[in-house]
């Protein structure tokens, strides 16, 4: 009787193997969602493709947010469930205090404000790690993406 139970379990385990880690495609759709005198809200999407029969989890840890070459914030996300055999995106969102952007800018507060208002754009870089975990196995994806984004005033 025990053999009848063990054999289907073994077949199930063999058929649901992790062939390879999910494929990290890109980080894209970087944009300023809102900006005010107090903060700038930035979002982006991390695109993945999971070809495995099983899911897993992804988590971003300590992704540096760099604006115009100046590190202004660190972003982390909650654990995201990876769907089996599917393309999916992970939303990345960070709220950057405006004070951090302008005070760390070489031109100071006034120079940073004037530069941003005149250009209505800034270079935003996400640099860090997204970690995939399943069955005690983990793999880190290095993220390093820079994009020019428009400021909504």
Short mmCIF file of C-alpha atoms in Angstrom, two decimals:
data_model
loop_
_atom_site.label_atom_id
_atom_site.label_comp_id
_atom_site.label_asym_id
_atom_site.label_seq_id
_atom_site.Cartn_x
_atom_site.Cartn_y
_atom_site.Cartn_z
CA UNK A 1 0.00 0.00 0.00
CA UNK A 2 2.85 2.41 0.84
CA UNK A 3 4.39 1.77 -2.59
CA UNK A 4 1.16 2.91 -4.23
CA UNK A 5 1.41 6.24 -2.43
CA UNK A 6 5.17 6.72 -2.87
CA UNK A 7 5.25 6.08 -6.64
CA UNK A 8 2.79 8.89 -7.56
CA UNK A 9 4.64 11.27 -5.23
CA UNK A 10 7.95 10.47 -6.91
CA UNK A 11 6.41 10.95 -10.35
CA UNK A 12 5.01 14.29 -9.26
CA UNK A 13 8.39 15.45 -7.96
CA UNK A 14 10.20 14.32 -11.12
CA UNK A 15 7.72 16.04 -13.43
CA UNK A 16 7.89 19.37 -11.53
CA UNK A 17 11.59 20.05 -11.76
CA UNK A 18 13.29 23.38 -11.81
CA UNK A 19 15.01 23.24 -15.20
CA UNK A 20 16.66 26.62 -14.89
CA UNK A 21 16.31 29.90 -13.08
CA UNK A 22 13.74 32.38 -14.41
CA UNK A 23 15.14 34.60 -17.12
CA UNK A 24 15.66 38.23 -16.15
CA UNK A 25 14.67 40.21 -19.25
CA UNK A 26 15.04 43.90 -18.36
CA UNK A 27 14.09 46.84 -16.18
CA UNK A 28 11.96 49.29 -18.11
CA UNK A 29 9.11 51.83 -17.85
CA UNK A 30 11.09 54.00 -15.46
CA UNK A 31 9.08 57.12 -14.76
CA UNK A 32 8.34 59.88 -12.30
CA UNK A 33 4.80 59.21 -11.09
CA UNK A 34 4.58 62.38 -9.05
CA UNK A 35 6.79 65.14 -7.77
CA UNK A 36 6.29 67.81 -5.18
CA UNK A 37 8.41 70.05 -3.00
CA UNK A 38 8.64 67.18 -0.48
CA UNK A 39 9.22 64.07 -2.59
CA UNK A 40 9.61 62.41 -5.97
CA UNK A 41 7.86 59.08 -6.56
CA UNK A 42 9.68 56.85 -9.07
CA UNK A 43 8.43 53.58 -10.52
CA UNK A 44 9.81 50.93 -12.87
CA UNK A 45 9.03 47.37 -13.90
CA UNK A 46 11.41 44.39 -13.76
CA UNK A 47 10.48 41.88 -16.48
CA UNK A 48 11.02 38.11 -16.07
CA UNK A 49 10.18 34.88 -17.91
CA UNK A 50 9.78 31.67 -15.91
CA UNK A 51 9.98 28.53 -18.07
CA UNK A 52 9.80 26.15 -15.12
CA UNK A 53 6.87 24.04 -13.97
CA UNK A 54 7.22 25.50 -10.49
CA UNK A 55 7.17 29.06 -9.19
CA UNK A 56 9.26 30.53 -6.45
CA UNK A 57 9.74 33.96 -5.00
CA UNK A 58 11.61 37.13 -5.92
CA UNK A 59 12.68 39.95 -3.68
CA UNK A 60 14.59 43.13 -4.41
CA UNK A 61 17.08 44.06 -1.74
CA UNK A 62 18.98 47.30 -1.40
CA UNK A 63 18.62 48.57 -4.95
CA UNK A 64 20.36 51.93 -5.12
CA UNK A 65 18.42 54.75 -6.74
CA UNK A 66 20.83 57.20 -8.34
CA UNK A 67 19.60 60.48 -9.82
CA UNK A 68 21.95 62.44 -12.06
CA UNK A 69 24.89 60.43 -10.72
CA UNK A 70 24.00 61.03 -7.06
CA UNK A 71 22.83 58.14 -4.80
CA UNK A 72 19.61 59.40 -3.18
CA UNK A 73 17.76 56.32 -1.87
CA UNK A 74 17.78 52.54 -1.38
CA UNK A 75 14.78 50.52 -2.46
CA UNK A 76 13.61 47.12 -1.22
CA UNK A 77 10.40 45.29 -2.01
CA UNK A 78 8.22 42.72 -0.38
CA UNK A 79 8.52 39.10 -1.54
CA UNK A 80 6.84 38.55 -4.90
CA UNK A 81 5.41 35.12 -5.86
CA UNK A 82 6.75 33.83 -9.18
CA UNK A 83 4.13 32.15 -11.37
CA UNK A 84 5.01 28.87 -13.11
CA UNK A 85 5.48 28.93 -16.90
CA UNK A 86 4.67 32.60 -17.38
CA UNK A 87 6.01 36.04 -18.22
CA UNK A 88 5.61 38.49 -15.37
CA UNK A 89 6.72 41.86 -14.05
CA UNK A 90 7.66 43.05 -10.62
CA UNK A 91 6.75 46.65 -9.84
CA UNK A 92 9.57 48.70 -8.35
CA UNK A 93 8.60 51.88 -6.49
CA UNK A 94 10.55 54.32 -4.38
CA UNK A 95 9.77 57.63 -2.74
CA UNK A 96 12.79 59.93 -2.80
CA UNK A 97 12.81 62.97 -0.53
CA UNK A 98 13.33 65.99 -2.80
CA UNK A 99 15.76 67.36 -0.26
CA UNK A 100 18.10 64.40 -0.94
CA UNK A 101 18.21 65.11 -4.68
CA UNK A 102 18.82 68.82 -4.41
CA UNK A 103 21.15 68.88 -1.37
CA UNK A 104 23.46 66.24 -2.83
CA UNK A 105 23.49 67.96 -6.21
CA UNK A 106 26.78 69.81 -6.81
CA UNK A 107 24.90 73.06 -7.58
CA UNK A 108 23.11 72.91 -4.25
CA UNK A 109 19.37 73.36 -3.72
CA UNK A 110 18.89 76.32 -6.03
CA UNK A 111 21.09 74.89 -8.80
CA UNK A 112 19.31 71.52 -8.62
CA UNK A 113 15.85 73.09 -8.76
CA UNK A 114 16.77 75.37 -11.66
CA UNK A 115 18.44 72.55 -13.60
CA UNK A 116 15.44 70.23 -13.15
CA UNK A 117 12.91 72.94 -14.02
CA UNK A 118 14.78 74.02 -17.15
CA UNK A 119 15.46 70.50 -18.43
CA UNK A 120 12.27 68.86 -17.07
CA UNK A 121 14.20 65.58 -17.04
CA UNK A 122 16.76 63.66 -15.02
CA UNK A 123 18.84 60.52 -15.38
CA UNK A 124 17.61 57.80 -13.03
CA UNK A 125 19.61 54.64 -12.37
CA UNK A 126 18.51 51.50 -10.51
CA UNK A 127 21.51 49.45 -9.38
CA UNK A 128 21.34 46.44 -7.09
CA UNK A 129 20.13 42.87 -6.72
CA UNK A 130 16.89 40.93 -7.16
CA UNK A 131 16.98 37.47 -5.54
CA UNK A 132 15.07 34.38 -6.77
CA UNK A 133 14.40 31.65 -4.18
CA UNK A 134 12.86 28.16 -4.49
CA UNK A 135 13.42 24.91 -2.54
CA UNK A 136 16.33 26.42 -0.62
CA UNK A 137 18.06 27.38 -3.88
CA UNK A 138 18.65 31.07 -4.55
CA UNK A 139 20.06 33.09 -7.41
CA UNK A 140 20.87 36.81 -7.61
CA UNK A 141 20.10 38.94 -10.66
CA UNK A 142 22.20 42.06 -11.01
CA UNK A 143 20.18 45.15 -11.97
CA UNK A 144 21.92 48.15 -13.51
CA UNK A 145 19.61 50.28 -15.64
CA UNK A 146 19.80 53.99 -16.39
CA UNK A 147 17.10 55.94 -18.17
CA UNK A 148 16.31 59.59 -18.73
CA UNK A 149 12.89 60.35 -17.24
CA UNK A 150 10.71 63.42 -17.54
CA UNK A 151 9.67 65.33 -14.45
CA UNK A 152 5.98 66.06 -14.09
CA UNK A 153 5.50 69.55 -12.73
#
